Tab-separated table of C-alpha atoms in Angstrom:
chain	number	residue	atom	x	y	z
A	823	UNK	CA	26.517	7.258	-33.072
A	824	UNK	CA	29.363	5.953	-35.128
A	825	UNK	CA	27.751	3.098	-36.358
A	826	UNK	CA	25.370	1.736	-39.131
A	827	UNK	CA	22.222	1.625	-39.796
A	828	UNK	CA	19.386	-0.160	-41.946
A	829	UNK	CA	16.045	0.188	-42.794
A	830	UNK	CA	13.940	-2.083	-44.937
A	831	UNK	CA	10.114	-1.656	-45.895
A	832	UNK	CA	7.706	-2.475	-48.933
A	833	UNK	CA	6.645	0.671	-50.978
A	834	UNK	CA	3.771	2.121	-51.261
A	835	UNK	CA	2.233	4.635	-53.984
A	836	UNK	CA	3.128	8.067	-53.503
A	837	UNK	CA	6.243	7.719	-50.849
A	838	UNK	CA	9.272	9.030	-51.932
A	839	UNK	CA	12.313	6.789	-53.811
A	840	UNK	CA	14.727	4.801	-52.133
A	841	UNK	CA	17.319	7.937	-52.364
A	842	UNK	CA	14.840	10.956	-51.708
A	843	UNK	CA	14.024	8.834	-48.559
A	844	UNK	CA	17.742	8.364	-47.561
A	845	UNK	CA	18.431	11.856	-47.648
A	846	UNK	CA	15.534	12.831	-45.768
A	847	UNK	CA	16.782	10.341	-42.833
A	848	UNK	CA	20.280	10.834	-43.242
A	849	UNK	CA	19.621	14.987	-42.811
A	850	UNK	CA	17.324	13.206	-39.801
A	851	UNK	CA	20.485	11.364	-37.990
A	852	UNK	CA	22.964	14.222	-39.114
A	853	UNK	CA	20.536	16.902	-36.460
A	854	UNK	CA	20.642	14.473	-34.102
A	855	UNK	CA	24.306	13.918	-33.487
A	856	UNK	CA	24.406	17.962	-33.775
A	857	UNK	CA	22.163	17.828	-30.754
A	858	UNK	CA	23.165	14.665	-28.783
A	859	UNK	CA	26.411	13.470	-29.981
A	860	UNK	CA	29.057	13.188	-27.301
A	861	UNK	CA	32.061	12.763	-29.691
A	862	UNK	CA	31.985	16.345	-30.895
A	863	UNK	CA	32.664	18.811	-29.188
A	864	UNK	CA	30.271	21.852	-30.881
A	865	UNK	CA	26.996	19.407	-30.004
A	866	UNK	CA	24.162	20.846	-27.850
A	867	UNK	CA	25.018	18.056	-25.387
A	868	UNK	CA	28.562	18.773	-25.765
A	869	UNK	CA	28.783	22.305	-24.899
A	870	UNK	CA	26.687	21.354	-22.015
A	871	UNK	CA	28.936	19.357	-20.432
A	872	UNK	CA	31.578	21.370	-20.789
A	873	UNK	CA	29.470	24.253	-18.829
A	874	UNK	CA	29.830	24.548	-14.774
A	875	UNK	CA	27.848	23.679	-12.081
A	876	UNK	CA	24.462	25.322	-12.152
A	877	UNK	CA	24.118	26.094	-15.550
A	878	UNK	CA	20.658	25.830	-17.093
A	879	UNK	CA	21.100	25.609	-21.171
A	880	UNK	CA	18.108	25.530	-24.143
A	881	UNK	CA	18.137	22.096	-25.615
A	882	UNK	CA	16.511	20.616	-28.625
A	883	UNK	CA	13.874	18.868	-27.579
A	884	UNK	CA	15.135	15.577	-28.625
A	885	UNK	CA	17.502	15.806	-25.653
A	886	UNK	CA	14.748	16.899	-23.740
A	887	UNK	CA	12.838	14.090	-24.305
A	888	UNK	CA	15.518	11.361	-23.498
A	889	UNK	CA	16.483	13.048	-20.446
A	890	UNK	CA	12.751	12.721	-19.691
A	891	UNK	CA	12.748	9.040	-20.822
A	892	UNK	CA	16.527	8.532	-18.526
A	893	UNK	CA	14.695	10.768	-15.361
A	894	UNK	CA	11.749	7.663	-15.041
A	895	UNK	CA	14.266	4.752	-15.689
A	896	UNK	CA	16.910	6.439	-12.942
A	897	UNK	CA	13.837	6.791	-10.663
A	898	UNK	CA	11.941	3.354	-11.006
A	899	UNK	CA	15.325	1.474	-11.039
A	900	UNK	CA	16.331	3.312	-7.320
A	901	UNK	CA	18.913	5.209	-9.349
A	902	UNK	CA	20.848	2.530	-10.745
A	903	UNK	CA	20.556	3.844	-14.162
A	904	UNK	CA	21.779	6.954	-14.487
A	905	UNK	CA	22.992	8.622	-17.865
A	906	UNK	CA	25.776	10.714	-15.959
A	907	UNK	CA	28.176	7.864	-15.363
A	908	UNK	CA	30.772	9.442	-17.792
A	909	UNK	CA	33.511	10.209	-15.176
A	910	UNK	CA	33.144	6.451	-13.955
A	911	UNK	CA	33.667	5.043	-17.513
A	912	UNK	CA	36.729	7.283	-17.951
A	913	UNK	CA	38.558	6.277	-14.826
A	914	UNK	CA	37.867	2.455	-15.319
A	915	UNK	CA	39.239	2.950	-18.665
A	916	UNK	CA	36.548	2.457	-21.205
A	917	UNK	CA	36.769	6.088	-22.693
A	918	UNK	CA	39.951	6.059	-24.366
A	919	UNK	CA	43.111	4.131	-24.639
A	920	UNK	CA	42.133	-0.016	-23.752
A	921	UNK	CA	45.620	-0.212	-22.228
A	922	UNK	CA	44.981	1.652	-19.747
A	923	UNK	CA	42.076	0.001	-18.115
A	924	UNK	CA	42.423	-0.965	-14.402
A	925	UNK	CA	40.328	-1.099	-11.146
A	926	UNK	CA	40.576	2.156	-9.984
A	927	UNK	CA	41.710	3.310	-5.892
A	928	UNK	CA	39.174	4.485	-3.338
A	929	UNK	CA	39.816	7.870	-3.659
A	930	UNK	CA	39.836	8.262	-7.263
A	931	UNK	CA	36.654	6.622	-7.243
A	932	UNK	CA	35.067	8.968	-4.448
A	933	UNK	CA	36.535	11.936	-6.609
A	934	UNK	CA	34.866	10.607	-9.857
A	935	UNK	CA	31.367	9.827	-7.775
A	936	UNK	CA	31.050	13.635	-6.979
A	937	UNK	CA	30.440	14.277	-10.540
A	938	UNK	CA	27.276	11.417	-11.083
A	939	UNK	CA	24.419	11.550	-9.937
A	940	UNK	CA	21.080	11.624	-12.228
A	941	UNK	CA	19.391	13.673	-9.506
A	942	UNK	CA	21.688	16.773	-9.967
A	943	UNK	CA	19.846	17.073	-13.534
A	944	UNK	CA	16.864	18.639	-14.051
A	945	UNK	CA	14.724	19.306	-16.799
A	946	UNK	CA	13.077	23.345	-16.539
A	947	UNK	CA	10.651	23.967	-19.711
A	948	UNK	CA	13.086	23.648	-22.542
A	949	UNK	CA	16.480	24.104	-20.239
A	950	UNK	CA	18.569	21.069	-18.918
A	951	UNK	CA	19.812	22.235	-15.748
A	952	UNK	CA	22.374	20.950	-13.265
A	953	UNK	CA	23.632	21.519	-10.110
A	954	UNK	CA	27.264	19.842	-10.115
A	955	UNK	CA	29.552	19.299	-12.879
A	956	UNK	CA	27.742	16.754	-14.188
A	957	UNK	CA	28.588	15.313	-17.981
A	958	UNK	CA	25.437	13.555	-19.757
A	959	UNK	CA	25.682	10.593	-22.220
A	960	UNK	CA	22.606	9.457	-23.676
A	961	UNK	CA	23.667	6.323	-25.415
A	962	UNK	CA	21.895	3.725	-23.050
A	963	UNK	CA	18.665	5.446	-24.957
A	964	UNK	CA	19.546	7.423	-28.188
A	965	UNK	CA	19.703	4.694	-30.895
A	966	UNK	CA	16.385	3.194	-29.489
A	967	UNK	CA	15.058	7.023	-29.420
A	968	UNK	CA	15.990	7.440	-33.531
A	969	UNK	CA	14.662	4.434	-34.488
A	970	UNK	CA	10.971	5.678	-33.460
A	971	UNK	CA	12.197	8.640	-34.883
A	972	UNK	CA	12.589	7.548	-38.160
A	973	UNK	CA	9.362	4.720	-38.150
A	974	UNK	CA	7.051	7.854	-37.628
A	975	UNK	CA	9.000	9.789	-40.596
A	976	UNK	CA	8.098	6.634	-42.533
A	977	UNK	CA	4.540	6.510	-41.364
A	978	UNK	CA	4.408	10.357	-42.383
A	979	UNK	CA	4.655	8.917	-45.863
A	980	UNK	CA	2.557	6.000	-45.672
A	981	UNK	CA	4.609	3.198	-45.220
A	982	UNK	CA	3.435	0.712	-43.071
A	983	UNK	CA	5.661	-2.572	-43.216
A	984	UNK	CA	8.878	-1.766	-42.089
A	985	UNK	CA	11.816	-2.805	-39.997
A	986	UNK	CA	14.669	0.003	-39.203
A	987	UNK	CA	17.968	-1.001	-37.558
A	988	UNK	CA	20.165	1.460	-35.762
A	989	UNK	CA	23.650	0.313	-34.137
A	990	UNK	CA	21.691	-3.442	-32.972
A	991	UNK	CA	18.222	-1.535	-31.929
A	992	UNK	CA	15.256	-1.987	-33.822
A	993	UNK	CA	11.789	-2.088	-34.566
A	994	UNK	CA	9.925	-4.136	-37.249
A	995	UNK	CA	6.077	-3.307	-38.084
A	996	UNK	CA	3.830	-4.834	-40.299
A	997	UNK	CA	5.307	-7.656	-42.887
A	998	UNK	CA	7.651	-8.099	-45.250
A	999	UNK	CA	6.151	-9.331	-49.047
A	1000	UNK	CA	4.081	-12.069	-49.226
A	1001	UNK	CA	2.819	-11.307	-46.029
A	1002	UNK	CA	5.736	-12.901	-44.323
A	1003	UNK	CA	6.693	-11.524	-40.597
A	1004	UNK	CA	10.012	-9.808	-39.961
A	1005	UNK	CA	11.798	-12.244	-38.426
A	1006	UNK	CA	14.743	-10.791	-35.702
A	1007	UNK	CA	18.005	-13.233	-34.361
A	1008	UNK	CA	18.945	-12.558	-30.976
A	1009	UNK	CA	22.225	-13.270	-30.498
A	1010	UNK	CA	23.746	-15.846	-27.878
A	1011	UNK	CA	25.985	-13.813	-25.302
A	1012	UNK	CA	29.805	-15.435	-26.705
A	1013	UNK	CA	32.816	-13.693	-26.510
A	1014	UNK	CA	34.483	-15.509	-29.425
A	1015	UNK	CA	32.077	-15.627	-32.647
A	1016	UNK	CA	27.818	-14.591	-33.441
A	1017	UNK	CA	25.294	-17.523	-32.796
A	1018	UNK	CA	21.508	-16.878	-32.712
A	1019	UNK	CA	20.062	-18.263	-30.042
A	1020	UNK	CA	16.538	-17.391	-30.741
A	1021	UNK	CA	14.381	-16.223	-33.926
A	1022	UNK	CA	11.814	-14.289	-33.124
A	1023	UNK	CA	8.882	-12.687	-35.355
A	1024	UNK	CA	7.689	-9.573	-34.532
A	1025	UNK	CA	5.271	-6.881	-35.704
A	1026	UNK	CA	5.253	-3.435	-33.503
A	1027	UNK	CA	7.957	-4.218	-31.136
A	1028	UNK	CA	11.085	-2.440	-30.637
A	1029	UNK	CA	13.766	-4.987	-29.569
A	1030	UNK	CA	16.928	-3.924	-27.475
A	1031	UNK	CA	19.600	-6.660	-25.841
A	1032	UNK	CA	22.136	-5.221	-23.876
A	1033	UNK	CA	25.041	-7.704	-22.560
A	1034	UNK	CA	28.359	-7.879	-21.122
A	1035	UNK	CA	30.371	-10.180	-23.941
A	1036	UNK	CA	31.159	-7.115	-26.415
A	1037	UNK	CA	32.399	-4.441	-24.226
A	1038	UNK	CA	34.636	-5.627	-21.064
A	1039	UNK	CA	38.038	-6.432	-19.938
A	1040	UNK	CA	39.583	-9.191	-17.577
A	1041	UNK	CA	42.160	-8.844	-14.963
A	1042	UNK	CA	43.503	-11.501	-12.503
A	1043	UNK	CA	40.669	-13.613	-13.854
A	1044	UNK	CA	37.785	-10.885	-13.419
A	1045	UNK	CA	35.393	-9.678	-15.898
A	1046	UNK	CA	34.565	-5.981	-15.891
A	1047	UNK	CA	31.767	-4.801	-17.803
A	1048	UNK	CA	31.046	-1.710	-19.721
A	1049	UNK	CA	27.958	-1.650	-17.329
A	1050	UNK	CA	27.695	0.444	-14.775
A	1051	UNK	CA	25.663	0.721	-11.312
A	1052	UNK	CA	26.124	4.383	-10.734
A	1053	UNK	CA	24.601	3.749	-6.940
A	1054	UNK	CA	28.172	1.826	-6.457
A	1055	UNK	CA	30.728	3.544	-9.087
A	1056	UNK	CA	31.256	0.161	-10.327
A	1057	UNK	CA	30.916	-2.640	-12.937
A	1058	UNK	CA	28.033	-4.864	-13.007
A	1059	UNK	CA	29.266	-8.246	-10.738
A	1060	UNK	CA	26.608	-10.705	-11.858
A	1061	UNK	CA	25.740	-13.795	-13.773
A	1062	UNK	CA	23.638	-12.099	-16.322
A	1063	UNK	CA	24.764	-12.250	-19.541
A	1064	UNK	CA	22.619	-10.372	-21.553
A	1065	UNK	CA	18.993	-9.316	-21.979
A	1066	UNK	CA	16.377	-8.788	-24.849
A	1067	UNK	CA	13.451	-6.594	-23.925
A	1068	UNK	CA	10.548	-5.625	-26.183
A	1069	UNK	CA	8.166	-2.443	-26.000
A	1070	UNK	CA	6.367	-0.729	-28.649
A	1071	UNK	CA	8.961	1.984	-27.881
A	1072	UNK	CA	12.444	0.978	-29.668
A	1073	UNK	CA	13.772	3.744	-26.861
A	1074	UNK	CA	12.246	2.453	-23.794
A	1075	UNK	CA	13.144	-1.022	-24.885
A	1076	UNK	CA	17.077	0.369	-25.155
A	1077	UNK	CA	16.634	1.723	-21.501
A	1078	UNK	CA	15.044	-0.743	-20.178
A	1079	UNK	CA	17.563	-3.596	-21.597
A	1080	UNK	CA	20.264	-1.582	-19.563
A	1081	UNK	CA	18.364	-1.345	-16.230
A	1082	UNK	CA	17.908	-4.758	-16.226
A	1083	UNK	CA	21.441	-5.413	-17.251
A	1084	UNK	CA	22.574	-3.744	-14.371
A	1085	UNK	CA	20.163	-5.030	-11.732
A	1086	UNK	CA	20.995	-8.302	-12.256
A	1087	UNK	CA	19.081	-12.048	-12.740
A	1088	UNK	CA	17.608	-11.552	-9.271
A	1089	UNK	CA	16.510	-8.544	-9.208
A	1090	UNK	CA	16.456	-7.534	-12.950
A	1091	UNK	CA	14.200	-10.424	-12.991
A	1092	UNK	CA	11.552	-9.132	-10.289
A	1093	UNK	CA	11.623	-5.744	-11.974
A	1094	UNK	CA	10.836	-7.325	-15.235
A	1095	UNK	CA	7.827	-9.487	-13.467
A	1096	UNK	CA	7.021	-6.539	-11.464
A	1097	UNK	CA	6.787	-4.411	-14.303
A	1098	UNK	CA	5.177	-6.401	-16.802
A	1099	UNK	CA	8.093	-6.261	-18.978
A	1100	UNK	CA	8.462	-8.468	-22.333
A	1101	UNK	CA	12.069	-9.777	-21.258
A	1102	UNK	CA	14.015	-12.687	-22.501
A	1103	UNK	CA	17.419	-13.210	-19.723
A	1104	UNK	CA	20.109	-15.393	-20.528
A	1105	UNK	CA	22.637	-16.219	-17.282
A	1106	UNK	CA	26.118	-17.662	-17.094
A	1107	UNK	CA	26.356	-20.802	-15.526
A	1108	UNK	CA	30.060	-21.581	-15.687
A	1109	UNK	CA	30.452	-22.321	-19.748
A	1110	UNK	CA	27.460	-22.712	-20.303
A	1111	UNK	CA	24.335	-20.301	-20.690
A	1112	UNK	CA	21.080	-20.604	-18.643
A	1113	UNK	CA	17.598	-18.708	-20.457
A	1114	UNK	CA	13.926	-17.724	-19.469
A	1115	UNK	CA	11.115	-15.184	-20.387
A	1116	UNK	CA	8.766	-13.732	-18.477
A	1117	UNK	CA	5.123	-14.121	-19.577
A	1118	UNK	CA	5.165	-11.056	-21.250
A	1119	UNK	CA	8.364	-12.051	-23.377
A	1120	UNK	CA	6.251	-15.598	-24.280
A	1121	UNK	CA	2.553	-13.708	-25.061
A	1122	UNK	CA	4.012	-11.350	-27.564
A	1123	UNK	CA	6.559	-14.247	-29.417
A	1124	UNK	CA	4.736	-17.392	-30.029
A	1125	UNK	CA	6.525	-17.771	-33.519
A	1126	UNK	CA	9.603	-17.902	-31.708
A	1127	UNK	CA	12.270	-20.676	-32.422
């Protein structure tokens, strides 16, 4: 994932040491970017996308599953997320060198549209199928999906108060000593330094935020997001800023950050109340920032500050 990770819990009598543990989570992570990684190019993911149209492959069922996960989001969002937006990110420049970022023509954009589209992928048994030359990246749900990878390898060995942190998703169960709660900083959505906005506490929550204000780039006064609606070819063109979501899954939480990052404070907003979803949105309003939570979002943090 080229990234970091952290993962903090109180012991317990008969789990392993702080370095057997490491190396049983670090062999954990080093299987899953054989399977899913998309910046290799001997991964199971990899050498599927490199395959042609119509190829059905064996995967690891780790892909299977966040394919799976990716199949209900793309459906219940009317195919705005989709995890085969690859060719779009390339030609607006956010795959490779920054300088060469730029709104791309009509036609290129056509050209690059043939090759999304989250209903040419299919999952058969244990084969990922597809029917164009489709490329898959799984990153709007794989650090979520290794996070409750590695709480349930911690569970295995007993440990019940924990918090793991993978590349900014996490989960935190139970309490740190003391009985204190794990307390989580979301950040505010600013281009130019880190600023919590809002502490909560949680217990049994995954927490994802996905925003605009880390990956982007202007021109002629526009902001263009890393974001993508894959129903247009384009860059999210909203006021939304960024959005927290919580779900006992850290992977459906990372999923469902990103829907609602690309639907927008309107209608990310009735999908979240529509849904039930535990969702904390925070909108641009010239220089300043505008917030809310939907009564999920408010039920499940009333230690929040």
């Amino acid at each position: 994932m080229g990234s970091t990770y952290s993962i903090k819990w109180v012991p317990v009598e008969d789990a392993p040491d702080a370095e057997t543990l490491q190396t049983d989570i670090d062999g954990m992570l080093a299987r899953f970017d054989e399977e899913a990684s998309t910046w290799r190019s001997d991964s199971d993911i990899a050498r599927f996308n490199a395959a042609p149209a119509g190829t059905c492959m064996d995967m690891p069922s780790s892909v299977l599953d966040m394919v799976r996960l990716a199949e209900t989001l793309n459906r219940e969002s009317n195919g705005a997320f989709d995890v085969t937006v690859g060719p779009l990110l390339k030609l607006w420049g956010f795959h490779g060198d920054p300088q060469l970022q730029e709104v791309p023509n009509a036609d290129a954009l056509a050209a690059a549209m043939q090759m999304v589209g989250q209903q040419h992928l299919h999952v058969r048994e244990s084969q990922l199928c597809k029917d164009v030359a489709l490329t898959v990246e799984l990153s709007s749900v794989g650090a979520g999906y290794m996070v409750d990878r590695v709480s349930e390898r911690l569970e295995h060995y007993g440990i019940k108060n924990y918090m793991v942190e993978m590349t900014g998703e996490l989960k935190a169960v139970g309490h740190k000593p003391g009985d204190r709660p794990w307390r989580i900083a979301i950040e505010e959505p600013r281009d130019d330094n880190r600023v919590a906005q809002m502490i909560l506490s949680l217990d049994g929550e995954g927490v994802s935020t996905s925003g605009d204000y880390r990956n982007y780039f202007e021109l002629d006064g526009q902001r263009f997001s890393h974001t993508f609606d894959a129903r247009t070819g384009k860059p999210v063109m909203h006021r939304l800023a960024a959005v927290t979501v919580l779900d006992p899954s850290a992977a459906r939480a990372d999923g469902l950050s990103t829907v609602l990052m690309i639907m927008g404070e309107k209608a990310g907003w009735d999908y979240a109340i529509a849904h039930d979803l535990a969702a904390f949105f925070v909108v641009r309003d010239g220089d300043t920032f505008e917030s809310r939570v939907t009564p999920r979002f408010d039920a499940l943090t009333p230690g929040k500050e």
